[in-house]
Coordinates of C-alpha atoms and ligand atoms in Angstrom, one line a residue:
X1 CA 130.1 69.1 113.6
X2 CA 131.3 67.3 110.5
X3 CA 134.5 68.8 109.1
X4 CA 135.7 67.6 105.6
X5 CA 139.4 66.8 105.8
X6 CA 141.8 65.9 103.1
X7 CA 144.3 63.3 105.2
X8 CA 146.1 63.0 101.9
X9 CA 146.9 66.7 101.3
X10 CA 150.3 68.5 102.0
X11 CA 148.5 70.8 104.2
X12 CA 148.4 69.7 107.9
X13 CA 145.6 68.6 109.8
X14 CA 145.1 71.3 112.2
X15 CA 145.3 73.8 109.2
X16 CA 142.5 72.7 107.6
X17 CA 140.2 72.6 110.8
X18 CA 141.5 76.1 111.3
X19 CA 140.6 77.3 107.8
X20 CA 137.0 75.7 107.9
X21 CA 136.2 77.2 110.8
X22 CA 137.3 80.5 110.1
X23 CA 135.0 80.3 107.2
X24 CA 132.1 79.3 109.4
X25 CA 133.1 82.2 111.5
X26 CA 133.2 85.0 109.0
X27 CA 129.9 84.0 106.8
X28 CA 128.4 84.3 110.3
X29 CA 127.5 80.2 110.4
X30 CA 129.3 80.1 113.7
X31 CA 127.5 83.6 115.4
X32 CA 129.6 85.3 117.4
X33 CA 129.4 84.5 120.9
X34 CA 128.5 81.2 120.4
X35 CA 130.2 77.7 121.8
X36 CA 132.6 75.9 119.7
X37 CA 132.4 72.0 119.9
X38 CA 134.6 70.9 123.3
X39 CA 138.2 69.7 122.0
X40 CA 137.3 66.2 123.4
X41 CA 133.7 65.7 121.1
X42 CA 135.8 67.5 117.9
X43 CA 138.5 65.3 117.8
X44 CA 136.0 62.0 118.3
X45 CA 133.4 63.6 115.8
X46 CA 136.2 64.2 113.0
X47 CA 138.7 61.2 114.2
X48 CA 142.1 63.3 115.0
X49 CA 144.3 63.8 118.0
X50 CA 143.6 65.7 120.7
X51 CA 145.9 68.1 120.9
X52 CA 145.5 68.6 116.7
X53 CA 142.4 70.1 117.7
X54 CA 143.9 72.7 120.8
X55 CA 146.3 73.6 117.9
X56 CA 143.8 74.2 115.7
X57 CA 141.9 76.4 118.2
X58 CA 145.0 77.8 119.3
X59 CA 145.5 79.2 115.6
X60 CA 141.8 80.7 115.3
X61 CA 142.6 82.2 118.6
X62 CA 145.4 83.9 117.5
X63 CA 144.0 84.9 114.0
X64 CA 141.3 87.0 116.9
X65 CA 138.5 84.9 115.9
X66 CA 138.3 83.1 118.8
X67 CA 138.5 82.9 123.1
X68 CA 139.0 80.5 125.6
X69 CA 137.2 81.0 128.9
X70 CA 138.5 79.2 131.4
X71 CA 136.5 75.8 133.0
X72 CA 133.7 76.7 129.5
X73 CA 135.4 76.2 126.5
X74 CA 135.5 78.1 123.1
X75 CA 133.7 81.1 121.7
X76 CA 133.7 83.2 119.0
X77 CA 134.7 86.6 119.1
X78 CA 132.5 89.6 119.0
X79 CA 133.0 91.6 116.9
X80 CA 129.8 93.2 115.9
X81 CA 130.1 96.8 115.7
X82 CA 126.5 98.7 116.1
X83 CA 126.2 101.5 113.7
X84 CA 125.8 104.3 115.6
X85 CA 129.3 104.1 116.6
X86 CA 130.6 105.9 114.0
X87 CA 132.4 109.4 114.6
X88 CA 132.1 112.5 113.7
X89 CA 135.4 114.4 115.0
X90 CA 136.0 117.3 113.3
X91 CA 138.6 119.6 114.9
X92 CA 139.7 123.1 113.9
X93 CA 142.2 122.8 111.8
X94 CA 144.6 125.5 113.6
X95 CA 148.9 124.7 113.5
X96 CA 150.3 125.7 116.5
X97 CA 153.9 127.0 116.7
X98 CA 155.9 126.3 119.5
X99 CA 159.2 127.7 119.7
X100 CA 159.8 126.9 123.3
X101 CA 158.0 124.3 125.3
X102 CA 156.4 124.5 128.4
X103 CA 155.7 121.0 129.3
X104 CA 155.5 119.2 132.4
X105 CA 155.7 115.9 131.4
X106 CA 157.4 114.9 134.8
X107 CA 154.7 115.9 137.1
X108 CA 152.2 114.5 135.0
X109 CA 154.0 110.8 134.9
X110 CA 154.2 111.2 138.5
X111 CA 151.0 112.5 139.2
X112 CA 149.5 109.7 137.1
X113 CA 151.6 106.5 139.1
X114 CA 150.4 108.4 142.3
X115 CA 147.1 108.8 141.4
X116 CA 146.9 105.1 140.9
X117 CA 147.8 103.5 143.9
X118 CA 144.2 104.4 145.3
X119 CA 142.2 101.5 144.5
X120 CA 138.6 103.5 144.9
X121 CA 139.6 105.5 141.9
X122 CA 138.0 105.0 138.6
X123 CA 140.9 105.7 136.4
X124 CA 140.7 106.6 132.4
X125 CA 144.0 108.4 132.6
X126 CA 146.7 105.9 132.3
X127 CA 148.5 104.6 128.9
X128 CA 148.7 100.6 129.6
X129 CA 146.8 97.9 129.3
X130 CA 144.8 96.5 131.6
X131 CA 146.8 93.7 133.9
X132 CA 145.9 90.2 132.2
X133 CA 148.3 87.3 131.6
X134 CA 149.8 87.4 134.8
X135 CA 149.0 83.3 134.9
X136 CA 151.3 82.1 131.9
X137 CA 154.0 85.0 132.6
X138 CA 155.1 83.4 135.9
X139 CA 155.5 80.3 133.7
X140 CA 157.0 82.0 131.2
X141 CA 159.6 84.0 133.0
X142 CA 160.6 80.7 134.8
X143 CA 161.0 78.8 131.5
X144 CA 163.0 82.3 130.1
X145 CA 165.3 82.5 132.9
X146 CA 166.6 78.3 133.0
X147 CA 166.8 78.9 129.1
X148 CA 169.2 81.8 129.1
X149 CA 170.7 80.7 132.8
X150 CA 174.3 81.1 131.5
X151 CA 173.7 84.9 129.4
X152 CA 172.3 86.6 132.3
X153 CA 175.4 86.8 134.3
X154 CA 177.4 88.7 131.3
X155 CA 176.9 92.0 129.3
X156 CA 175.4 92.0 126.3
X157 CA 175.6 93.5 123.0
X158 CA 174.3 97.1 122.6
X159 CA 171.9 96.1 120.1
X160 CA 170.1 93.2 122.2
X161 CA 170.1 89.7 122.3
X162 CA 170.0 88.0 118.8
X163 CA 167.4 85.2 119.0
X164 CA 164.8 88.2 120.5
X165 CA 166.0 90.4 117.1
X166 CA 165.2 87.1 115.4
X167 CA 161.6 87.0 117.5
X168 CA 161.2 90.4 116.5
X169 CA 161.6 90.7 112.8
X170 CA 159.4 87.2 111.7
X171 CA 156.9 89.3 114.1
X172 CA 157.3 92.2 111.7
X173 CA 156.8 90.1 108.7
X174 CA 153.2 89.6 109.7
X175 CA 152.8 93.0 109.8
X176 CA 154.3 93.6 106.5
X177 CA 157.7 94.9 107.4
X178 CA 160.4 92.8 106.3
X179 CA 163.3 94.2 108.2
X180 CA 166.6 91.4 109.7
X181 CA 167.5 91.5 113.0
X182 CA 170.7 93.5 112.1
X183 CA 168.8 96.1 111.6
X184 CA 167.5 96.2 115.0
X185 CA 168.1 97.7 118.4
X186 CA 166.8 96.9 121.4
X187 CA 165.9 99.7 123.7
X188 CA 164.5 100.3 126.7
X189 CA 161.1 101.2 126.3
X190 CA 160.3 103.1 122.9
X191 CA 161.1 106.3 125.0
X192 CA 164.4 105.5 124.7
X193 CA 164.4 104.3 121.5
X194 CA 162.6 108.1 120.3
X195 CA 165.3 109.9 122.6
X196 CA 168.0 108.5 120.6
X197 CA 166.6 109.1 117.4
X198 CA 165.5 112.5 118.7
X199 CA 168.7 113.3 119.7
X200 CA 170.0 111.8 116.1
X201 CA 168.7 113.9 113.6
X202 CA 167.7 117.5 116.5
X203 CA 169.9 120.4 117.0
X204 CA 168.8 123.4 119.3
X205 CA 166.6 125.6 117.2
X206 CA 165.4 122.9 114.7
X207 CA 162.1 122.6 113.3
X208 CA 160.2 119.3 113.9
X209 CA 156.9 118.2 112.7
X210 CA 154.5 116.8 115.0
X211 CA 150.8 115.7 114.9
X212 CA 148.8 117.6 117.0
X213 CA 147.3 116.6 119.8
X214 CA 150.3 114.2 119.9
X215 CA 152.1 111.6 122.7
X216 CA 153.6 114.1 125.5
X217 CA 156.1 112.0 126.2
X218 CA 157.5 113.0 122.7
X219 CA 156.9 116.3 123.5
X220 CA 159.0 116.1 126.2
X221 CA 161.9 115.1 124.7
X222 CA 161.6 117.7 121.5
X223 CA 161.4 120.1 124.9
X224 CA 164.5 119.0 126.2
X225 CA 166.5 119.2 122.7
X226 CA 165.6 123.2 122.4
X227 CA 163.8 122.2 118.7
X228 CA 161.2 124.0 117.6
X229 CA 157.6 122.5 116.8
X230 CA 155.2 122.5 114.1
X231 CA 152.2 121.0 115.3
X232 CA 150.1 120.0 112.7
X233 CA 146.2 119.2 113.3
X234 CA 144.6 116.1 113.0
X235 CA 141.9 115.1 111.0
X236 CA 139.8 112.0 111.3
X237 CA 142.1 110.3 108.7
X238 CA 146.0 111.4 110.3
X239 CA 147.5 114.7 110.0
X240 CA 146.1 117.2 107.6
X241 CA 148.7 116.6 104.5
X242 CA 148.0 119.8 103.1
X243 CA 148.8 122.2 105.4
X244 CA 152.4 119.5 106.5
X245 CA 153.4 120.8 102.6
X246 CA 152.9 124.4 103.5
X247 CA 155.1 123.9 106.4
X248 CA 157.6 121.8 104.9
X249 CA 157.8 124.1 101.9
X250 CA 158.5 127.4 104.2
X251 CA 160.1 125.7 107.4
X252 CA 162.5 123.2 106.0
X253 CA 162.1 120.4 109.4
X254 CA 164.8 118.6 110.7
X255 CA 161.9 115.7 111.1
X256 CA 158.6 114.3 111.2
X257 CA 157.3 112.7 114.3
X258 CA 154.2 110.6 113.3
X259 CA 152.0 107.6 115.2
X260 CA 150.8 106.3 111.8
X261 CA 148.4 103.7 113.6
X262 CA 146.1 104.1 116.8
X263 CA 147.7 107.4 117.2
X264 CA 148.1 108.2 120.6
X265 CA 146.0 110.0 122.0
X266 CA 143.2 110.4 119.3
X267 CA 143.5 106.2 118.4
X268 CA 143.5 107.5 114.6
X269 CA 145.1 104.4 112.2
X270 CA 145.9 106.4 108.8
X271 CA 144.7 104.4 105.2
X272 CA 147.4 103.5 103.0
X273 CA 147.0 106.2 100.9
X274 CA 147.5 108.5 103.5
X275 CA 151.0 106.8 104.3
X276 CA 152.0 106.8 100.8
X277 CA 151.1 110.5 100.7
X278 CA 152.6 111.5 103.5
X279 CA 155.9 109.2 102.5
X280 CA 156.0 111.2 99.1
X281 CA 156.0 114.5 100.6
X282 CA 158.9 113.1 103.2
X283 CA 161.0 112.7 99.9
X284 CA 159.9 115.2 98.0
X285 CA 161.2 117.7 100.7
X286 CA 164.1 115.3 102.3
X287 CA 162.4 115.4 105.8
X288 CA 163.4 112.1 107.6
X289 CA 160.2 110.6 109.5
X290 CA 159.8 109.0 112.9
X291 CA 157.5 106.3 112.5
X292 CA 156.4 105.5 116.3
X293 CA 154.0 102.3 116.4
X294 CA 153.6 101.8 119.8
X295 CA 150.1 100.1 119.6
X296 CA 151.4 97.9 117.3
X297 CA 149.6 94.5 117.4
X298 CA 146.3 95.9 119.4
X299 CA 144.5 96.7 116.2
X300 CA 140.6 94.9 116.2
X301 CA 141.1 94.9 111.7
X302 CA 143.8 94.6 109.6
X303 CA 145.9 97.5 109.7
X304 CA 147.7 98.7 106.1
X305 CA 152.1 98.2 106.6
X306 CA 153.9 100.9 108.6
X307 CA 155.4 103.6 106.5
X308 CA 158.4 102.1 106.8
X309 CA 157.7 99.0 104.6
X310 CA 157.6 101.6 101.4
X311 CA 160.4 103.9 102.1
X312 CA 162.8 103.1 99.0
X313 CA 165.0 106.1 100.2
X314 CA 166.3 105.1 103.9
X315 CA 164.6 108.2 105.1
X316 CA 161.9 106.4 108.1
X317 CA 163.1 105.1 111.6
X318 CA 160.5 103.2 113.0
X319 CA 160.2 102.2 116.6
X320 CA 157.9 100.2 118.6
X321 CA 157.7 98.8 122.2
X322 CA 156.0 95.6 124.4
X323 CA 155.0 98.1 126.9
X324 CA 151.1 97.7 125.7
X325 CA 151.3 94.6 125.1
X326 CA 153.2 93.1 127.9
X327 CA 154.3 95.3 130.7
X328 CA 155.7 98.5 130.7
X329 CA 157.9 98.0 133.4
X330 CA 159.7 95.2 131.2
X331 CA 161.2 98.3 129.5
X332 CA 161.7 96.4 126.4
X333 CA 161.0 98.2 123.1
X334 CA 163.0 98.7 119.3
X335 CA 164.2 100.9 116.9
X336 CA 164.8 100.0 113.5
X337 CA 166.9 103.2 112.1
X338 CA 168.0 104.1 108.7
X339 CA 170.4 102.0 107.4
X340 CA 172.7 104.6 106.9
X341 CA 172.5 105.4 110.6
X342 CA 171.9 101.8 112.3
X343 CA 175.9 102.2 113.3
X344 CA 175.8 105.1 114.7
X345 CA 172.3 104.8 116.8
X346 CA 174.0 101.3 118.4
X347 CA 177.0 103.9 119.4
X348 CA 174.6 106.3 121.3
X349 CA 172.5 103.4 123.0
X350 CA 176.2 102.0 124.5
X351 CA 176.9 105.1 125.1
X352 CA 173.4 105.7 127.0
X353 CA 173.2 102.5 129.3
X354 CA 175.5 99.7 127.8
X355 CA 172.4 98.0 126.6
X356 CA 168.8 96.8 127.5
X357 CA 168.1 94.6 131.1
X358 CA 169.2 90.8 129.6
X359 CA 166.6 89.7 132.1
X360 CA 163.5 91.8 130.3
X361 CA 164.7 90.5 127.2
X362 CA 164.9 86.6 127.8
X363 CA 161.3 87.2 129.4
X364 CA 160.2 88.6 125.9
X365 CA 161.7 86.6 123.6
X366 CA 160.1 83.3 125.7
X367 CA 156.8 85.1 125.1
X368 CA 157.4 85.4 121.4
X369 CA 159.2 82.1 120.8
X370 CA 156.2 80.2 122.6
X371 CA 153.9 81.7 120.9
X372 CA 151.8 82.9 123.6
X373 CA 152.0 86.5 122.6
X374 CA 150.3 86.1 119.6
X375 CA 147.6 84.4 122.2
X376 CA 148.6 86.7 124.6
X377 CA 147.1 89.4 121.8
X378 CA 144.2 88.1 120.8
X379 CA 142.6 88.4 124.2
X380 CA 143.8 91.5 124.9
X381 CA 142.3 92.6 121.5
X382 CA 139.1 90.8 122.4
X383 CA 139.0 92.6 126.1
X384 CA 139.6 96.1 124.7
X385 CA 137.0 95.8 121.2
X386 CA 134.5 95.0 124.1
X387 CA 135.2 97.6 126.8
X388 CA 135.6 100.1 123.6
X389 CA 131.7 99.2 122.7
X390 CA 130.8 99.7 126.3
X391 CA 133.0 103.1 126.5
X392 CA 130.9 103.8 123.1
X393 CA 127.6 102.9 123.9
X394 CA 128.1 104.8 127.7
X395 CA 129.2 108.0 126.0
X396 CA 126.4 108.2 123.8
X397 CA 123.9 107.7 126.6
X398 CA 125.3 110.4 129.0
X399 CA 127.3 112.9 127.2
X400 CA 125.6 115.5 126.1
X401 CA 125.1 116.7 122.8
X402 CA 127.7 118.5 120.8
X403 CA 130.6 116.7 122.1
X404 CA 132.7 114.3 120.0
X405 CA 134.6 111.3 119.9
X406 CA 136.9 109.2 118.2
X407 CA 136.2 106.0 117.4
X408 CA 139.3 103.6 117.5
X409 CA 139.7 100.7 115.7
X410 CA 142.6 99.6 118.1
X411 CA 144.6 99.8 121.5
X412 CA 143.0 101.2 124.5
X413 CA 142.0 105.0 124.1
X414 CA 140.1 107.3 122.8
X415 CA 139.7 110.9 121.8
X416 CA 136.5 113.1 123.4
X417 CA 136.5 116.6 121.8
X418 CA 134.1 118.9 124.1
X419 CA 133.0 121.7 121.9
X420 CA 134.2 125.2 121.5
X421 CA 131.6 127.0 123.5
X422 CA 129.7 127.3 125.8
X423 CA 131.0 124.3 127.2
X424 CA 134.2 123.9 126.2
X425 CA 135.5 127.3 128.0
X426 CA 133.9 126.2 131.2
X427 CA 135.3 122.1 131.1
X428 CA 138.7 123.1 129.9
X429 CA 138.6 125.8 133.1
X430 CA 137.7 122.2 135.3
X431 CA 139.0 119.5 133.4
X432 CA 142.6 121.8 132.5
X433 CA 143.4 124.1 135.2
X434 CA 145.4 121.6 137.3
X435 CA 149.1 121.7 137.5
X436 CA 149.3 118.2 136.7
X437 CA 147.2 118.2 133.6
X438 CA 145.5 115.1 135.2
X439 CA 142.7 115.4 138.0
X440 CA 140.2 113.4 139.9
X441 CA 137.1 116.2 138.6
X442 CA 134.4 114.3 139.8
X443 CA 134.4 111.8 142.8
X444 CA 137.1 109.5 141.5
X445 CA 137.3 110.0 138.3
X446 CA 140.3 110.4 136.7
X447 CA 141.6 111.3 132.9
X448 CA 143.8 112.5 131.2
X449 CA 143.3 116.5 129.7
X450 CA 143.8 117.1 126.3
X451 CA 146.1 119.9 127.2
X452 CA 149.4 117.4 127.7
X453 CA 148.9 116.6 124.1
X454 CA 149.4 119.9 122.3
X455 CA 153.1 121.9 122.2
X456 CA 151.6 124.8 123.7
X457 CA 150.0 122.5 126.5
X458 CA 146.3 124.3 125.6
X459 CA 145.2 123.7 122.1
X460 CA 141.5 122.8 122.3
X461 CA 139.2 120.9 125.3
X462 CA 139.7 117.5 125.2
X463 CA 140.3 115.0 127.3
X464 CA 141.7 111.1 126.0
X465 CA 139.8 108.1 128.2
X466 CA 141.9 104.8 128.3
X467 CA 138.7 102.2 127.8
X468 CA 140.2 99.0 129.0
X469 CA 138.2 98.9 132.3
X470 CA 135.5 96.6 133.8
X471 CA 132.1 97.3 132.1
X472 CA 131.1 98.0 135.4
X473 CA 133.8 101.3 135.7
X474 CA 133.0 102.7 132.4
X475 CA 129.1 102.8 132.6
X476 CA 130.1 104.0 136.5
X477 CA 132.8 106.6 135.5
X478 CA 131.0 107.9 132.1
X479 CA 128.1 108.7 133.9
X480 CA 129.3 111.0 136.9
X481 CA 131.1 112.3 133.9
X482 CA 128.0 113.0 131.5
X483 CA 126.6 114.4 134.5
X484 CA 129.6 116.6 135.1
X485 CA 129.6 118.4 131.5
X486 CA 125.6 118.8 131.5
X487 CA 126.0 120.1 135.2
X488 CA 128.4 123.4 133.5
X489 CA 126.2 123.3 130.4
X490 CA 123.3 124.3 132.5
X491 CA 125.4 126.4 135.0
X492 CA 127.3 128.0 131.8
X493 CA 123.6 128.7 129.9
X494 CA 121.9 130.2 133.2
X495 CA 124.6 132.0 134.5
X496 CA 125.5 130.4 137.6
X497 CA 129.1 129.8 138.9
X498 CA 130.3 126.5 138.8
Ligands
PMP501 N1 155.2 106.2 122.1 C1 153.9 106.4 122.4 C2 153.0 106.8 121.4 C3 153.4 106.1 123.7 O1 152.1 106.3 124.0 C4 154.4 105.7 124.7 C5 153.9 105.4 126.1 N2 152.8 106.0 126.6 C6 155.7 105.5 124.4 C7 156.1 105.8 123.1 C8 156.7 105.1 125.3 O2 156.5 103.8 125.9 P1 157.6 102.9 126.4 O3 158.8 103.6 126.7 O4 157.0 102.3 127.7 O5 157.8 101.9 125.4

C-alpha cells in the first residue's frame, strides 16, 4: 500500500496515515473485516518508523475504525448493519403515577450477584460489560499505584483527585461538554453521585419526572426520599415531550430524571432536537433536570452533546460513571452539578463518606492518562455492535411474531416488548411473578423483567437482555427463549395451562 505523505507539512506523520486510512475505510476501499498491511511491511512500504505506524493504528483504533487481534494483526471494524434490524417499538403511551413506591431494588441486586456465580447459567440479566481488558489493567494498576505511591496513604479532597478531574473534563470535551475540573465531583459510582443530587433538590411528597420504563436503581432512591413519581412513557425517540408539558403544567416537579443516551433499559439515544426540546420545556417551567449518562462512551455512531452542553440557565446536573466501561466495583463515577450548587453537593459527599477510594481513582486516571481507555473503548464498542447483530439477527429467527424490540445504537442492552395479549398476560404471569423480578424461566436462562423498570413495578411485559455474550450464548439462550413464548402462545390460544 502506497500512502502519499507530506514530510514537509505541520501535520505529523502518523496523522496523515491515520487520516488516509480512515478515508479508505469509510468509502469502503478497505472492506470491513479485512487485513490491514502488518506494521513491519507499512512502515518499509511508506519509509517511516515503526512505532509511527502502531500510533497511527492506535489512533484508527480509537476513532472505532479499527481492531487488533492478538498474534494476526489489524482489521477493520464491522460495522455493517443489515436492514431488517430496524425497530418497530411502539408502546402504549400510558403515565403512571406513583405516589408511594413499592420497589425491591435490594433483592433484585442481590438476587442478580447470586444468580451469577453459577457458571452454567446463560445470563441476559446483568448491567456490566462483559470482563475484557483484564491484561493491560494489571499493568495499569501497577503503573497507577508506584505513580501516586505517596497520595494513597493520606485523605483526599471531597471532590477527588485533581489530575483524574483534569482526565475527566478533556474526556468530556470530545463529547462536546466543556466543563473544568472544578466543576467536578468524584463519586462513588453514579449511584452515589444521583443519591446526592436526589437528595439535593427532593423533599418527602415532591413530584419527580421520570422516563418510564426507567433505571431501578433510580427508582430506588426517589423510593427512599418519600417523592412522588411521574412516569412518563417512552417513545422510540426519548420520553413523549408532549404529555412531560401536561405534567409539568399541572404537577409543578421538583425534577426531571432523564438517561438522554442509551437509556437504560430501553438503549433509546434521543436526537438533538429532542434534547433542545426537552431543555426548553426544563426552563420554560423552572424544572431542574438530572442528566444521567451512564453509557457514556459505548455509543457504535456519534451521539449529539448531553443536555448539559446547552443549558444557558444552570438548571442540568449531569452525572456519569466508569462502571460500564471499566469495572463497576472500581466505584468510580461523577457529578457535574449546577454551578450554583457545586459547593454545596461537595458538602453532602464529605459529609457521606469523606471522599472516593484514592486507590480506584489513581487506577482510573492511569487508564485515561495512558490512553488506553480510549483503546480500551473501541473494543468494547466493537465486541458489543457484534454480539448486538447476533442478539438481532437470533431474535428475529426465534421470537415469535408480534413481539418487539429496541434497536440500540450503543452499550449493552436492549428493550423486548411482548405484546399485550394473548401473550403478554401469560409471559408477564412467567417472566414477572417472582419476588425478585429476575428468574432463570427456562433452563438457565436468566433476564431481567420489565417490571423493575416501571414506579408501579408492573407497567407492561417486557423484559431488557444485556447482549454482550458469546455468539454461542445468545443464539443458545434466544432460542430456549423463542421457544418459551411460542410454547404459551400455543398453550394461551388452545387453552391449555401452562
Ligand atoms: N445509572 C444508570 C442508568 C445505571 O444503569 C446504573 C447501573 N446499572 C447506575 C446509574 C449506577 O451505576 P454505578 O453506581 O455503578 O456507577
Amino acid at each position: 500500500m502506497k500512502i502519499p505523505l507530506n514530510r514537509q507539512s505541520a501535520q505529523p506523520i502518523r496523522v496523515q496515515i491515520r487520516d488516509y486510512l480512515s478515508r479508505l475505510i469509510q468509502s469502503g476501499k478497505l472492506p470491513s473485516g479485512g487485513r490491514l498491511p502488518s506494521i513491519r511491511t507499512l512502515s518499509t512500504t511508506i519509509e517511516v518508523n515503526k512505532l509511527t505506524v502502531i500510533e497511527a493504528y492506535s489512533l484508527l483504533e480509537a476513532d472505532g475504525l479499527i481492531h487488533a487481534r492478538p498474534g494476526s494483526g489489524y482489521f477493520v471494524n464491522t460495522t455493517v448493519i443489515a436492514p431488517t434490524l430496524k425497530s418497530n417499538f411502539a408502546p402504549s403511551q400510558k403515565v403512571i403515577i406513583q405516589e408511594n413506591g413499592g420497589g425491591s431494588f435490594l433483592e433484585q441486586f442481590t438476587a442478580s450477584l447470586q444468580a451469577q456465580q453459577h457458571l452454567e447459567i446463560i445470563d441476559f440479566s446483568s448491567g456490566f460489560p462483559h470482563a475484557s481488558g483484564s491484561d493491560y489493567l494489571h499493568r495499569i494498576a501497577k503503573r497507577a499505584l508506584a505513580h501516586a505511591a505517596e497520595d494513597l496513604f493520606r485523605y483526599d479532597f471531597p471532590q477527588g483527585q485533581l489530575d483524574l478531574r483534569q482526565q475527566i473534563s478533556q474526556m468530556l470535551v470530545h463529547q462536546g461538554l466543556e466543563v473544568s475540573s472544578d466543576e467536578l465531583i468524584v463519586t462513588n459510582g453514579s449511584e452515589q453521585a444521583l443519591s446526592l443530587v436526589m437528595r439535593h433538590y427532593i423533599q418527602p411528597g415532591d413530584w419527580v419526572i421520570v422516563e418510564t420504563p426507567t433505571y431501578h436503581g433510580a427508582l430506588a432512591i426517589l423510593e427512599s426520599l418519600g417523592a412522588k413519581v411521574i412516569g412518563i412513557p417512552m417513545t422510540g425517540a426519548g420520553m413523549n415531550l408532549e404529555l412531560l408539558e401536561q405534567y409539568l403544567h399541572t404537577h409543578y416537579p421538583q425534577l426531571i430524571y432523564t438517561i438522554s443516551t442509551l437509556h437504560n433499559p430501553t438503549g433509546i439515544t434521543t436526537s438533538t432536537a429532542h434534547r433542545q426540546h426537552l431543555l426548553t420545556l426544563a426552563h420554560r417551567y423552572a424544572c431542574p433536570i438530572l442528566e444521567d449518562n451512564a453509557y457514556e462512551g459505548l455509543n457504535f455512531e456519534p451521539v449529539p452533546a448531553p443536555i448539559k452542553a446547552s443549558d444557558s440557565q444552570d438548571l442540568v446536573t449531569y452525572t456519569s460513571t466508569f462502571s460500564k466501561t471499566l469495572m463497576p466495583g472500581l466505584r468510580v463515577g461523577y457529578l457535574i452539578p449546577t454551578k450554583q450548587h457545586y459547593r454545596h453537593l461537595v458538602k453532602q459527599k464529605l459529609l457521606s463518606d469523606l471522599h472516593s477510594a484514592t486507590v480506584s481513582q489513581a487506577i482510573v486516571r492511569e487508564f485515561l492518562a495512558s490512553g488506553q481507555y480510549r483503546r480500551h473503548l473501541s473494543r468494547l464498542r466493537t465486541h458489543n455492535l457484534q454480539s448486538r447483530n447476533v442478539m438481532l439477527q437470533a431474535l428475529s429467527k426465534y421470537f415469535p411474531e408480534g413481539v418487539s424490540w429496541t434497536v440500540p445504537q450503543g452499550g449493552f442492552f436492549l428493550w423486548v416488548h411482548l405484546p399485550d395479549m394473548p401473550i403478554a398476560a401469560i409471559c408477564r404471569d412467567a417472566i414477572a411473578q417472582s419476588a425478585s423480578a429476575l428468574r432463570a424461566i427456562a433452563q438457565n436462562i436468566l433476564i431481567a423483567t420489565g417490571a423493575a423498570f416501571f414506579p408501579d413495578q408492573q407497567g407492561y411485559p417486557a423484559m431488557r437482555l444485556n447482549f454482550s455474550r458469546s455468539p454461542q450464548e445468545i443464539e443458545q439462550g434466544i432460542s430456549i427463549l423463542g421457544k418459551l413464548l411460542k410454547r404459551y402462545l400455543i398453550s394461551d390460544i388452545t387453552g391449555q395451562a401452562a
